[in-house]
mmCIF file of C-alpha atoms in Angstrom:
data_model
loop_
_atom_site.group_PDB
_atom_site.id
_atom_site.type_symbol
_atom_site.label_atom_id
_atom_site.label_comp_id
_atom_site.label_asym_id
_atom_site.label_seq_id
_atom_site.Cartn_x
_atom_site.Cartn_y
_atom_site.Cartn_z
ATOM 1 C CA ASP Z 1 0.000 0.000 0.000
ATOM 2 C CA GLN Z 2 2.246 2.741 -1.337
ATOM 3 C CA GLN Z 3 0.693 6.092 -0.436
ATOM 4 C CA VAL Z 4 3.414 8.084 -2.169
ATOM 5 C CA LYS Z 5 4.475 6.834 -5.583
ATOM 6 C CA GLN Z 6 7.337 7.716 -7.857
ATOM 7 C CA ASN Z 7 6.666 5.687 -10.959
ATOM 8 C CA SER Z 8 9.910 6.478 -12.749
ATOM 9 C CA PRO Z 9 12.827 4.671 -11.096
ATOM 10 C CA SER Z 10 15.347 6.526 -13.225
ATOM 11 C CA LEU Z 11 15.736 9.579 -15.444
ATOM 12 C CA SER Z 12 18.599 10.665 -17.666
ATOM 13 C CA VAL Z 13 18.944 14.313 -18.754
ATOM 14 C CA GLN Z 14 21.558 16.282 -20.613
ATOM 15 C CA GLU Z 15 23.383 19.047 -18.749
ATOM 16 C CA GLY Z 16 21.655 22.407 -19.175
ATOM 17 C CA ARG Z 17 18.246 20.897 -19.956
ATOM 18 C CA ILE Z 18 15.262 20.637 -17.638
ATOM 19 C CA SER Z 19 14.797 17.669 -15.307
ATOM 20 C CA ILE Z 20 11.221 16.861 -14.295
ATOM 21 C CA LEU Z 21 10.650 14.382 -11.503
ATOM 22 C CA ASN Z 22 7.106 13.268 -10.743
ATOM 23 C CA CYS Z 23 5.307 12.049 -7.662
ATOM 24 C CA ASP Z 24 1.732 10.900 -7.048
ATOM 25 C CA TYR Z 25 -0.031 10.396 -3.743
ATOM 26 C CA THR Z 26 -3.256 8.745 -2.658
ATOM 27 C CA ASN Z 27 -3.978 10.184 0.807
ATOM 28 C CA SER Z 28 -6.041 13.378 0.724
ATOM 29 C CA MET Z 29 -4.988 14.068 4.346
ATOM 30 C CA PHE Z 30 -1.444 14.938 3.275
ATOM 31 C CA ASP Z 31 -0.912 18.663 3.732
ATOM 32 C CA TYR Z 32 2.826 19.137 3.346
ATOM 33 C CA PHE Z 33 5.127 17.809 0.669
ATOM 34 C CA LEU Z 34 8.896 17.684 0.449
ATOM 35 C CA TRP Z 35 11.677 16.623 -1.865
ATOM 36 C CA TYR Z 36 14.884 15.100 -0.552
ATOM 37 C CA LYS Z 37 18.092 14.420 -2.425
ATOM 38 C CA LYS Z 38 20.351 11.503 -1.627
ATOM 39 C CA TYR Z 39 23.913 10.797 -2.710
ATOM 40 C CA PRO Z 40 25.426 7.297 -2.335
ATOM 41 C CA ALA Z 41 26.578 6.423 1.194
ATOM 42 C CA GLU Z 42 24.950 9.556 2.617
ATOM 43 C CA GLY Z 43 21.651 10.285 4.296
ATOM 44 C CA PRO Z 44 18.900 12.169 2.457
ATOM 45 C CA THR Z 45 19.119 15.967 2.591
ATOM 46 C CA PHE Z 46 16.185 18.351 2.390
ATOM 47 C CA LEU Z 47 15.805 20.119 -0.956
ATOM 48 C CA ILE Z 48 12.496 21.972 -1.174
ATOM 49 C CA SER Z 49 8.973 21.787 0.228
ATOM 50 C CA ILE Z 50 5.439 23.006 -0.460
ATOM 51 C CA SER Z 51 2.365 23.423 1.672
ATOM 52 C CA SER Z 52 -1.000 22.203 0.385
ATOM 53 C CA ILE Z 53 -2.286 25.789 0.374
ATOM 54 C CA LYS Z 54 0.153 26.640 -2.426
ATOM 55 C CA ASP Z 55 0.559 25.317 -5.951
ATOM 56 C CA LYS Z 56 4.145 26.398 -6.581
ATOM 57 C CA ASN Z 57 7.332 27.009 -4.630
ATOM 58 C CA GLU Z 58 10.608 28.106 -6.124
ATOM 59 C CA ASP Z 59 14.156 28.075 -4.780
ATOM 60 C CA GLY Z 60 16.865 28.939 -7.273
ATOM 61 C CA ARG Z 61 17.058 26.240 -9.918
ATOM 62 C CA PHE Z 62 14.452 24.101 -8.137
ATOM 63 C CA THR Z 63 10.690 24.517 -8.431
ATOM 64 C CA VAL Z 64 8.020 22.258 -6.977
ATOM 65 C CA PHE Z 65 4.493 22.230 -8.411
ATOM 66 C CA LEU Z 66 1.481 20.806 -6.594
ATOM 67 C CA ASN Z 67 -1.785 19.778 -8.271
ATOM 68 C CA LYS Z 68 -4.109 18.801 -5.429
ATOM 69 C CA SER Z 69 -7.018 17.769 -7.625
ATOM 70 C CA ALA Z 70 -4.769 15.283 -9.424
ATOM 71 C CA LYS Z 71 -2.860 14.391 -6.229
ATOM 72 C CA HIS Z 72 0.333 15.016 -8.138
ATOM 73 C CA LEU Z 73 3.492 16.988 -7.535
ATOM 74 C CA SER Z 74 6.583 17.504 -9.608
ATOM 75 C CA LEU Z 75 10.094 18.834 -9.134
ATOM 76 C CA HIS Z 76 11.652 20.871 -11.918
ATOM 77 C CA ILE Z 77 15.395 21.461 -12.052
ATOM 78 C CA VAL Z 78 16.512 24.123 -14.519
ATOM 79 C CA PRO Z 79 19.216 24.060 -15.747
ATOM 80 C CA SER Z 80 20.315 20.588 -14.761
ATOM 81 C CA GLN Z 81 23.927 20.150 -13.676
ATOM 82 C CA PRO Z 82 26.084 17.015 -13.292
ATOM 83 C CA GLY Z 83 26.150 17.625 -9.523
ATOM 84 C CA ASP Z 84 22.388 17.104 -9.492
ATOM 85 C CA SER Z 85 22.932 13.407 -10.234
ATOM 86 C CA ALA Z 86 21.442 11.658 -7.192
ATOM 87 C CA VAL Z 87 18.357 9.817 -6.005
ATOM 88 C CA TYR Z 88 15.388 12.113 -5.347
ATOM 89 C CA PHE Z 89 12.718 11.153 -2.849
ATOM 90 C CA CYS Z 90 9.292 12.685 -2.672
ATOM 91 C CA ALA Z 91 7.764 12.739 0.832
ATOM 92 C CA ALA Z 92 4.422 13.743 2.292
ATOM 93 C CA SER Z 93 3.232 14.552 5.774
ATOM 94 C CA PRO Z 94 -0.299 13.820 7.008
ATOM 95 C CA TYR Z 95 -2.182 16.740 8.524
ATOM 96 C CA ASN Z 96 -1.108 17.642 12.057
ATOM 97 C CA THR Z 97 1.715 15.112 12.276
ATOM 98 C CA ASP Z 98 5.463 15.331 11.888
ATOM 99 C CA LYS Z 99 5.797 11.925 10.248
ATOM 100 C CA LEU Z 100 6.939 11.676 6.653
ATOM 101 C CA ILE Z 101 5.803 9.055 4.140
ATOM 102 C CA PHE Z 102 8.430 8.590 1.451
ATOM 103 C CA GLY Z 103 8.172 7.542 -2.157
ATOM 104 C CA THR Z 104 10.439 4.918 -3.698
ATOM 105 C CA GLY Z 105 12.831 7.416 -5.257
ATOM 106 C CA THR Z 106 13.942 8.412 -8.757
ATOM 107 C CA ARG Z 107 17.568 8.167 -9.761
ATOM 108 C CA LEU Z 108 18.526 11.223 -11.824
ATOM 109 C CA GLN Z 109 21.597 11.158 -14.010
ATOM 110 C CA VAL Z 110 22.742 14.395 -15.648
ATOM 111 C CA PHE Z 111 25.252 13.792 -18.417
ATOM 112 C CA PRO Z 112 27.488 16.348 -20.177
ATOM 113 C CA ASN P 1 28.773 20.629 14.165
ATOM 114 C CA ALA P 2 28.101 16.872 14.060
ATOM 115 C CA GLY P 3 24.327 16.846 13.388
ATOM 116 C CA VAL P 4 23.046 13.252 13.507
ATOM 117 C CA THR P 5 25.651 10.562 14.137
ATOM 118 C CA GLN P 6 24.963 6.888 13.483
ATOM 119 C CA THR P 7 27.170 3.984 14.513
ATOM 120 C CA PRO P 8 28.241 1.559 13.237
ATOM 121 C CA LYS P 9 28.331 2.325 9.495
ATOM 122 C CA PHE P 10 28.396 -1.345 8.522
ATOM 123 C CA ARG P 11 27.565 -4.570 10.325
ATOM 124 C CA ILE P 12 27.102 -8.226 9.441
ATOM 125 C CA LEU P 13 24.946 -10.250 11.817
ATOM 126 C CA LYS P 14 24.131 -13.915 11.954
ATOM 127 C CA ILE P 15 20.511 -15.005 12.143
ATOM 128 C CA GLY P 16 19.283 -14.863 15.739
ATOM 129 C CA GLN P 17 21.954 -12.447 16.964
ATOM 130 C CA SER P 18 21.052 -9.144 18.533
ATOM 131 C CA MET P 19 22.511 -5.680 18.208
ATOM 132 C CA THR P 20 21.847 -2.016 18.879
ATOM 133 C CA LEU P 21 22.135 0.679 16.254
ATOM 134 C CA GLN P 22 23.195 3.911 17.873
ATOM 135 C CA CYS P 23 21.902 7.365 16.960
ATOM 136 C CA ALA P 24 22.847 10.659 18.578
ATOM 137 C CA GLN P 25 22.029 14.254 17.674
ATOM 138 C CA ASP P 26 23.502 17.454 19.045
ATOM 139 C CA MET P 27 20.950 19.954 17.730
ATOM 140 C CA ASN P 28 18.527 19.721 20.687
ATOM 141 C CA HIS P 29 15.823 18.410 18.367
ATOM 142 C CA ASN P 30 12.840 16.994 20.204
ATOM 143 C CA TYR P 31 11.679 14.599 17.463
ATOM 144 C CA MET P 32 13.713 11.582 16.362
ATOM 145 C CA TYR P 33 12.968 8.835 13.834
ATOM 146 C CA TRP P 34 14.248 5.521 12.551
ATOM 147 C CA TYR P 35 13.738 4.598 8.897
ATOM 148 C CA ARG P 36 14.849 1.627 6.857
ATOM 149 C CA GLN P 37 15.555 1.733 3.143
ATOM 150 C CA ASP P 38 15.165 -1.410 1.087
ATOM 151 C CA PRO P 39 16.118 -1.465 -2.615
ATOM 152 C CA GLY P 40 13.344 0.048 -4.717
ATOM 153 C CA MET P 41 11.117 0.544 -1.679
ATOM 154 C CA GLY P 42 11.884 4.023 -0.453
ATOM 155 C CA LEU P 43 12.174 4.757 3.264
ATOM 156 C CA LYS P 44 9.826 3.132 5.749
ATOM 157 C CA LEU P 45 9.293 4.523 9.252
ATOM 158 C CA ILE P 46 10.132 1.989 11.980
ATOM 159 C CA TYR P 47 9.743 3.999 15.205
ATOM 160 C CA TYR P 48 9.685 7.617 16.209
ATOM 161 C CA SER P 49 9.902 9.683 19.379
ATOM 162 C CA VAL P 50 8.472 13.124 20.165
ATOM 163 C CA GLY P 51 10.628 13.588 23.252
ATOM 164 C CA ALA P 52 12.551 11.856 26.005
ATOM 165 C CA GLY P 53 10.548 8.981 27.458
ATOM 166 C CA ILE P 54 8.003 8.914 24.579
ATOM 167 C CA THR P 55 8.164 6.495 21.652
ATOM 168 C CA ASP P 56 5.648 5.213 19.128
ATOM 169 C CA LYS P 57 5.451 2.706 16.299
ATOM 170 C CA GLY P 58 5.760 3.614 12.658
ATOM 171 C CA GLU P 59 4.860 1.599 9.565
ATOM 172 C CA VAL P 60 7.202 -1.385 10.088
ATOM 173 C CA PRO P 61 7.983 -1.814 13.831
ATOM 174 C CA ASN P 62 7.976 -5.628 14.076
ATOM 175 C CA GLY P 63 11.309 -7.072 15.164
ATOM 176 C CA TYR P 64 12.602 -3.795 16.591
ATOM 177 C CA ASN P 65 12.580 -1.918 19.880
ATOM 178 C CA VAL P 66 13.567 1.618 20.796
ATOM 179 C CA SER P 67 14.107 3.736 23.874
ATOM 180 C CA ARG P 68 14.559 7.469 24.408
ATOM 181 C CA SER P 69 16.054 8.165 27.803
ATOM 182 C CA THR P 70 17.671 11.457 26.738
ATOM 183 C CA THR P 71 16.944 14.134 24.137
ATOM 184 C CA GLU P 72 20.189 13.328 22.339
ATOM 185 C CA ASP P 73 20.060 9.548 21.945
ATOM 186 C CA PHE P 74 17.634 7.215 20.195
ATOM 187 C CA PRO P 75 19.017 3.659 19.895
ATOM 188 C CA LEU P 76 17.313 0.975 17.798
ATOM 189 C CA ARG P 77 17.471 -2.592 19.097
ATOM 190 C CA LEU P 78 17.216 -5.776 17.007
ATOM 191 C CA GLU P 79 16.649 -8.724 19.348
ATOM 192 C CA LEU P 80 16.589 -11.731 16.986
ATOM 193 C CA ALA P 81 18.060 -10.746 13.653
ATOM 194 C CA ALA P 82 16.367 -12.158 10.547
ATOM 195 C CA PRO P 83 17.406 -11.961 6.865
ATOM 196 C CA SER P 84 14.357 -9.725 6.247
ATOM 197 C CA GLN P 85 16.064 -7.077 8.387
ATOM 198 C CA THR P 86 18.903 -6.728 5.907
ATOM 199 C CA SER P 87 18.612 -3.066 4.964
ATOM 200 C CA VAL P 88 20.107 0.393 5.307
ATOM 201 C CA TYR P 89 18.922 2.128 8.453
ATOM 202 C CA PHE P 90 18.654 5.897 8.758
ATOM 203 C CA CYS P 91 18.122 7.919 11.892
ATOM 204 C CA ALA P 92 16.711 11.446 11.621
ATOM 205 C CA SER P 93 15.784 14.299 13.920
ATOM 206 C CA SER P 94 13.709 17.481 13.732
ATOM 207 C CA TYR P 95 11.981 20.209 15.684
ATOM 208 C CA SER P 96 8.264 19.614 16.059
ATOM 209 C CA GLY P 97 6.185 21.348 13.427
ATOM 210 C CA GLU P 98 9.079 21.820 11.027
ATOM 211 C CA ASN P 99 8.931 18.948 8.574
ATOM 212 C CA TYR P 100 11.568 20.485 6.337
ATOM 213 C CA GLY P 101 13.970 20.353 9.259
ATOM 214 C CA TYR P 102 14.546 16.581 9.115
ATOM 215 C CA THR P 103 18.282 15.994 9.480
ATOM 216 C CA PHE P 104 19.375 12.494 8.556
ATOM 217 C CA GLY P 105 22.410 10.537 9.647
ATOM 218 C CA SER P 106 24.608 8.847 7.057
ATOM 219 C CA GLY P 107 23.079 5.432 7.657
ATOM 220 C CA THR P 108 23.982 1.957 8.915
ATOM 221 C CA ARG P 109 24.179 -0.832 6.353
ATOM 222 C CA LEU P 110 23.126 -4.078 8.047
ATOM 223 C CA THR P 111 23.383 -7.542 6.516
ATOM 224 C CA VAL P 112 21.869 -10.567 8.247
ATOM 225 C CA VAL P 113 23.222 -13.921 7.056
#
């Protein structure tokens, strides 16, 4: 019963182009969404988040879009850089809790 | 500025053995969590704690125990190791109400043979 789904296990993008990572969720009680980035042999690190009252949040090269009616969010990275190569996890938090439910991750590879 | 420290980094256990995974944070965070990451399965919450003396089960608690006697430490205990517990374990901490503030440790890779 995967409440947060990342259906693309991997994505390959050329340097300078846009990377789009997708995430779908099933629980309408989620009210906060986050993206984490993970390099090999390291723990995940926080990247960007969005509250359910917003539909877009931007931080430099990273933008997260939320479509509540479709229960879908996406992470856009523009322009993509080789250092962005990592596994990206989508996570969601149920209303009034501090617990995070993680997706299965998408491995992004940015090639020159 | 250590953040969240996990020990050991690697461990091989035989079936039926027990061990404790250590986790310590120096940021005075009140919330602490244990997750496991299996290949292709994302991170699953094992146990969490909202403060010293308070713990609660997550999604996959069976086979594990935790304690929280201090704000800083949150050890995870495996009593009878099973091959299904082969995984990478991550400890994390945060302030309550600040989901973006999860700080993760670098993980413990455990293999049960």
